[in-house]
Amino acid sequence: MQFIDLSSQQKRIRDKLESRIRTVLDHGQYIMGPEIGKLESALAAYTGTKCAVSCASGTDALLLALMSYGIGPRDAIITTPFTFFATAEAIALLGAVPVFVDIDPVTFNIDPVLIEMAIEAVAAGNPRVYPVPARALEGGLSVRGIISVDLFGLPADYNAIDTIARENGLFLIEDAAQSFGGECFGRKTGSLGDVGCTSFFPAKPLGCYGDGGMCFTSDNSIADKLRSFRVHGQGSDKYENVRIGINGRMDTIQAAVLLEKFEIFPEEILMRQEVAGRYTSLLRSDDSPVVCPGIPDGYLSAWAQYSVLAKEGVERPELLRRLKDAGIPTAVYYPKPLHFQEAFADLGYMEGDFPVSEQYAKRIFSLPMHPYLQAGDQERIASVLKGNSQ
Ligand SMILES: *Cc1c(COP(=O)(O)O)cnc(C)c1O
């Protein structure tokens, strides 16, 4: 059994993938070839945004979005400590200060009520209102934006977060690296903030065969900046540089792979709903040692991961051992909240600052999840989890 099975998908479309890659080999435009524009148009239409700007990774997508808002050392950005490292790394790489806010215990996503408390704590220079990094209290530093993360594929609470962003004059970046294909009240992920950033890392819901990413926005002036920062701060002429940027383009071959995979992607999102639904009906029972993820009304998860919590009093290592002994792969996302990472030690956070993230880091784990997971395998996983030897 595989944790994420990419080979079943490849078998379905292998011939078409090869033909798309052959087309790139024939035209030879490896950088910014025609597939790039085609992919950007197709995915912008899918997400319901005006502009899509492809790039080299999800991390670059976040970096380009922050650069387009001119983020630097005098800025603070609010985000969650319960995410992949790259979310906060992009903030710190530009010299800005990540201000962490704990998660909602049901959705694992950033808690809007606590966002308001963190904004107030920075404005008042008072860490008793909410724990904030010492550097955010030194004065002269202001909260400029929010990066919300759609963890495991489930969109964050955009109705509330968007209102907070508007009321406080902040931009909202949606880290949709795990949620491409998800929805929040009928709107697709990628379109839920001012800029949506996604990743096409192979294991993400829509993955290529290497690294890739994309920014989505309906703000034309931000889109122009994203395109400029993506290629060395280029101006209107190729050899004119108007700002300091990066080399952050997507390879044409990756765009070709994505165009083909996108053909079956909407169907795969439906298949993921079925797989997740089966897990939930198998694992919701009283004899289950885990708490299943909760999807609020009005939301559709892209189910990048199916992550469960060991019930109170249940030892996670014991559950992981049972699964391992039965040959069932698992993963722990995330064993260490970002405020405990050595790279962020200078922020000065302490144990107890984000109790939900800290507790969940000890209880959470993820089960095999992909569109091609068979009902029989899921029944076996549930049975092994419940302690019935199989
Ligand atoms: C994967 C991921 C990223 C980074 O994407 P890459 O393409 O690997 O650079 C950023 N944020 C989150 C939440 C992710 O899961």
XYZ file of C-alpha atoms and ligand atoms in Angstrom:
405
model
C 0.000 0.000 0.000
C 1.259 3.493 -0.820
C 0.709 6.689 1.173
C 0.129 8.658 -2.042
C -0.160 6.492 -5.157
C 0.916 8.473 -8.221
C 1.400 5.413 -10.429
C -2.307 4.506 -10.818
C -2.928 7.975 -12.151
C 0.063 7.795 -14.473
C -1.113 4.469 -15.889
C -4.428 6.103 -16.842
C -2.856 8.923 -18.863
C 0.692 7.761 -19.622
C 0.333 7.876 -23.436
C -1.145 11.367 -23.415
C 1.551 12.585 -20.987
C 4.273 11.245 -23.264
C 2.714 12.922 -26.270
C 2.522 16.280 -24.422
C 6.175 15.990 -23.367
C 7.162 14.997 -26.923
C 5.482 18.174 -28.210
C 7.730 20.239 -25.920
C 10.816 18.322 -27.104
C 9.748 19.077 -30.688
C 9.166 22.828 -30.306
C 12.110 23.241 -27.939
C 10.782 26.259 -26.014
C 11.779 24.906 -22.608
C 11.370 28.262 -20.880
C 8.027 30.115 -21.207
C 6.860 27.886 -24.056
C 3.248 27.957 -25.275
C 2.129 25.421 -22.619
C 2.789 28.014 -19.889
C 0.194 30.481 -21.168
C -2.299 27.685 -21.860
C -1.970 26.372 -18.330
C -2.270 29.842 -16.794
C -5.480 30.555 -18.745
C -7.006 27.170 -17.942
C -6.320 27.412 -14.209
C -7.353 31.073 -13.922
C -10.709 30.123 -15.480
C -11.041 27.119 -13.156
C -10.399 29.196 -10.026
C -12.512 32.120 -11.208
C -9.652 34.632 -11.058
C -8.601 37.094 -13.763
C -4.869 36.367 -13.712
C -2.686 33.334 -13.077
C 1.099 33.617 -12.867
C 2.943 30.302 -12.935
C 6.200 29.935 -11.040
C 8.859 27.463 -9.935
C 7.288 26.241 -6.667
C 4.657 26.931 -4.051
C 7.367 28.556 -1.952
C 8.194 30.946 -4.806
C 4.479 31.676 -5.221
C 4.340 32.857 -1.581
C 7.585 34.778 -1.941
C 6.432 36.509 -5.158
C 3.098 37.431 -3.561
C 4.837 39.024 -0.554
C 7.353 40.788 -2.813
C 4.463 42.229 -4.838
C 3.184 43.908 -1.675
C 6.657 45.305 -1.020
C 7.148 43.331 2.190
C 10.424 43.898 4.043
C 12.069 44.213 7.460
C 9.607 46.752 8.908
C 6.607 44.531 8.327
C 4.818 41.834 10.311
C 2.659 39.154 8.680
C 0.110 37.064 10.573
C 0.022 33.339 9.886
C -0.481 29.925 11.498
C 2.227 27.939 13.303
C 0.516 24.679 12.237
C 1.632 24.461 8.606
C 4.522 23.483 6.369
C 7.670 25.494 7.074
C 7.564 27.359 3.729
C 4.550 29.489 4.740
C 6.484 31.368 7.412
C 9.860 30.927 5.718
C 8.771 33.176 2.821
C 7.940 35.929 5.350
C 11.269 35.609 7.186
C 13.295 35.392 3.972
C 12.187 38.948 3.148
C 13.266 40.101 6.613
C 9.680 40.493 7.836
C 8.393 39.093 11.127
C 5.959 36.156 11.208
C 3.314 36.678 13.898
C 1.768 33.308 14.696
C -1.858 32.769 15.649
C -3.236 29.455 16.959
C -5.624 27.200 15.043
C -9.302 26.322 15.343
C -9.567 22.928 17.091
C -12.079 21.532 14.549
C -10.697 22.675 11.189
C -6.935 22.880 12.037
C -6.984 26.273 10.257
C -6.059 29.710 11.643
C -8.599 30.999 14.195
C -10.054 34.370 13.075
C -10.865 35.490 16.644
C -7.202 35.111 17.588
C -6.088 37.030 14.470
C -7.901 40.074 15.855
C -6.209 39.607 19.231
C -2.756 39.418 17.627
C -3.436 42.576 15.591
C -4.463 44.327 18.808
C -1.403 43.038 20.711
C 1.000 44.424 18.076
C -0.885 47.739 17.821
C -0.943 48.153 21.614
C 2.612 46.842 22.032
C 1.196 44.523 24.662
C 2.039 40.777 24.621
C -0.442 40.176 27.448
C -3.256 40.644 24.899
C -1.780 37.811 22.767
C 1.729 36.309 22.501
C 3.656 38.163 19.781
C 7.389 38.169 18.932
C 9.515 40.689 20.855
C 10.563 42.266 17.539
C 6.911 43.026 16.748
C 6.728 45.146 19.910
C 9.821 47.251 19.339
C 7.775 49.907 17.585
C 7.931 51.100 14.020
C 6.739 47.702 12.916
C 3.271 47.216 11.507
C 1.065 44.292 10.580
C 0.637 44.475 6.811
C -1.058 41.239 5.869
C -2.323 37.777 6.660
C -1.290 34.450 5.125
C -4.039 31.920 5.828
C -3.356 28.267 5.037
C -5.965 25.816 3.717
C -4.521 22.928 5.704
C -4.888 19.387 4.333
C -7.098 20.803 1.561
C -9.791 22.522 3.642
C -10.185 26.270 3.017
C -9.743 28.507 6.071
C -12.660 30.624 7.388
C -12.555 33.231 4.604
C -15.848 34.919 5.482
C -14.377 35.971 8.825
C -10.726 36.422 7.746
C -11.620 38.576 4.741
C -13.696 40.882 6.953
C -10.810 41.256 9.424
C -8.391 41.995 6.569
C -10.694 44.710 5.090
C -11.373 46.318 8.484
C -7.677 46.534 9.286
C -6.420 47.515 5.838
C -4.438 44.272 5.450
C -3.843 42.174 2.351
C -4.836 38.527 2.450
C -2.667 35.845 0.857
C -4.221 32.406 0.600
C -1.685 29.573 0.945
C -3.626 27.093 -1.192
C -0.640 24.758 -1.661
C -2.676 21.842 -0.284
C -6.164 22.916 -1.321
C -6.245 23.297 -5.104
C -9.705 22.091 -6.167
C -11.313 22.910 -2.798
C -14.205 25.343 -2.324
C -15.558 27.806 0.211
C -19.258 28.660 -0.300
C -19.068 27.965 -4.039
C -15.805 29.849 -4.604
C -12.703 27.910 -5.590
C -9.467 27.973 -3.611
C -6.854 30.259 -5.127
C -9.556 32.943 -5.434
C -10.278 33.338 -1.715
C -7.693 36.008 -0.858
C -6.174 38.987 -2.686
C -3.568 36.552 -4.002
C -3.884 32.767 -3.915
C -0.704 30.688 -3.975
C -0.608 27.026 -4.867
C 2.004 24.300 -5.311
C 2.296 21.565 -7.914
C 4.811 19.496 -5.922
C 4.125 15.890 -7.028
C 2.250 14.899 -3.845
C -0.172 17.862 -3.871
C -3.731 17.371 -5.184
C -2.651 18.651 -8.628
C 1.020 17.738 -8.949
C 3.585 17.867 -11.731
C 6.742 15.749 -12.152
C 9.076 18.171 -10.414
C 8.561 21.506 -8.686
C 5.973 24.048 -9.754
C 3.612 26.658 -8.354
C 1.147 29.386 -9.279
C -0.229 32.711 -8.037
C -3.825 33.711 -8.739
C -5.229 37.212 -8.452
C -7.894 39.429 -9.951
C -5.789 42.551 -9.274
C -4.078 43.475 -12.552
C -1.410 45.666 -10.970
C -0.410 42.871 -8.557
C -0.350 40.410 -11.480
C 2.034 42.719 -13.377
C 4.338 42.835 -10.347
C 4.197 39.052 -9.916
C 5.255 38.604 -13.555
C 8.063 41.122 -13.151
C 9.429 39.694 -9.874
C 9.259 36.218 -11.412
C 11.974 37.130 -13.888
C 14.575 39.353 -12.211
C 12.304 42.378 -11.793
C 12.035 42.775 -15.538
C 10.554 45.989 -16.938
C 8.732 46.327 -20.243
C 11.935 45.436 -22.087
C 13.760 42.148 -21.510
C 17.045 43.840 -20.572
C 15.495 46.518 -18.385
C 15.237 45.715 -14.669
C 13.012 47.922 -12.570
C 13.121 45.968 -9.295
C 15.100 43.183 -7.626
C 13.422 39.882 -8.397
C 14.203 36.204 -8.722
C 14.412 33.500 -11.378
C 11.116 31.874 -10.484
C 9.666 30.567 -13.747
C 7.932 27.223 -14.227
C 9.490 24.823 -16.771
C 7.474 24.298 -19.956
C 7.676 20.505 -19.505
C 5.984 20.808 -16.094
C 3.213 22.916 -17.636
C 2.724 20.207 -20.282
C 2.396 17.544 -17.568
C -0.061 19.718 -15.634
C -2.225 20.399 -18.710
C -2.721 16.668 -19.124
C -3.278 15.962 -15.429
C -5.753 18.839 -15.240
C -7.987 16.996 -17.764
C -8.844 14.397 -15.116
C -8.429 16.647 -12.074
C -12.108 17.600 -11.473
C -12.975 13.898 -11.550
C -10.138 13.133 -9.128
C -11.462 15.754 -6.695
C -14.787 13.881 -6.688
C -12.960 10.575 -6.172
C -11.162 12.123 -3.187
C -14.564 13.047 -1.673
C -15.597 9.413 -1.920
C -12.382 8.135 -0.342
C -12.606 10.668 2.502
C -16.285 9.870 3.048
C -15.459 6.161 3.348
C -12.764 6.862 5.964
C -15.168 8.999 7.956
C -17.954 6.405 7.970
C -15.452 3.694 8.990
C -13.748 5.746 11.711
C -16.538 7.828 13.233
C -17.697 5.019 15.554
C -17.378 4.822 19.363
C -14.856 1.966 19.100
C -12.606 4.135 16.926
C -9.410 5.408 18.596
C -9.339 8.548 16.422
C -11.260 11.777 15.855
C -12.086 12.307 12.162
C -11.563 15.680 10.458
C -14.642 17.938 10.437
C -15.687 19.748 7.255
C -18.007 22.701 8.039
C -21.147 23.288 5.917
C -20.429 25.223 2.741
C -16.885 23.868 2.384
C -15.310 21.356 0.019
C -11.896 19.969 0.910
C -9.391 18.952 -1.764
C -8.324 16.208 0.681
C -4.578 16.545 0.177
C -4.380 14.571 3.426
C -6.811 12.663 5.591
C -5.514 13.615 9.040
C -6.968 12.252 12.259
C -6.345 12.921 15.957
C -5.614 10.164 18.441
C -8.533 10.414 20.897
C -7.795 11.846 24.331
C -5.944 9.206 26.376
C -4.976 7.167 23.279
C -1.237 6.880 22.564
C -0.372 7.961 19.021
C 2.844 5.873 18.927
C 0.762 2.756 19.616
C -1.592 3.528 16.686
C 1.327 4.299 14.349
C 3.017 1.045 15.393
C -0.129 -1.004 14.655
C -0.364 0.488 11.171
C 3.355 0.070 10.504
C 3.263 -3.594 11.560
C 0.409 -4.138 9.078
C 2.439 -2.513 6.262
C 0.277 0.624 6.182
C 2.241 3.852 5.639
C 1.447 6.960 7.704
C 2.900 10.444 8.128
C 2.798 13.084 10.858
C 1.887 16.575 9.642
C 3.184 18.365 11.641
C 5.233 17.022 14.542
C 6.625 20.450 15.468
C 4.672 23.726 15.293
C 6.712 26.459 13.618
C 7.252 28.496 16.809
C 9.287 25.537 18.139
C 11.522 25.372 15.044
C 15.127 26.338 15.701
C 15.065 28.629 12.649
C 12.421 30.745 14.415
C 14.038 30.714 17.857
C 14.817 34.442 17.489
C 11.085 35.199 17.543
C 11.201 34.366 21.249
C 8.025 32.303 21.445
C 7.523 29.997 24.413
C 5.836 26.706 25.157
C 2.159 27.318 25.851
C 1.856 30.237 23.416
C -0.278 28.212 20.965
C -1.872 25.409 22.991
C -4.056 23.863 20.249
C -1.175 23.569 17.764
C 1.116 22.227 20.483
C -1.362 19.588 21.621
C -2.341 18.547 18.087
C 1.312 18.155 17.056
C 1.369 15.302 19.586
C -1.958 13.720 18.554
C -2.284 14.144 14.769
C -1.326 11.749 11.976
C -2.311 11.180 8.365
C -3.597 8.030 6.662
C -2.934 6.973 3.052
C -4.917 9.333 0.793
C -5.253 9.513 -2.987
C -8.109 9.271 -5.516
C -7.356 5.628 -6.353
C -7.475 4.226 -2.805
C -9.684 1.115 -2.754
C -12.536 0.504 -0.310
C -10.989 -2.822 0.746
C -7.727 -1.142 1.729
C -9.609 1.470 3.752
C -11.573 -1.216 5.577
C -8.312 -2.922 6.481
C -6.792 0.375 7.685
C -9.819 1.044 9.911
C -9.771 -2.472 11.282
C -6.038 -2.335 12.100
C -6.486 1.075 13.759
C -9.217 -0.341 15.969
C -6.831 -3.038 17.116
C -8.280 -5.984 15.193
C -5.192 -7.787 13.929
C -5.150 -8.185 10.148
C 3.844 22.297 -0.038
C 3.530 23.532 0.672
C 4.189 24.747 0.385
C 5.386 24.851 -0.501
O 5.216 24.343 -1.792
P 6.513 23.878 -2.615
O 5.959 23.719 -4.005
O 6.982 22.592 -2.012
O 7.525 24.943 -2.528
C 3.762 25.887 1.046
N 2.767 25.852 1.945
C 2.128 24.705 2.254
C 1.013 24.746 3.245
C 2.501 23.506 1.647
O 1.879 22.386 1.978
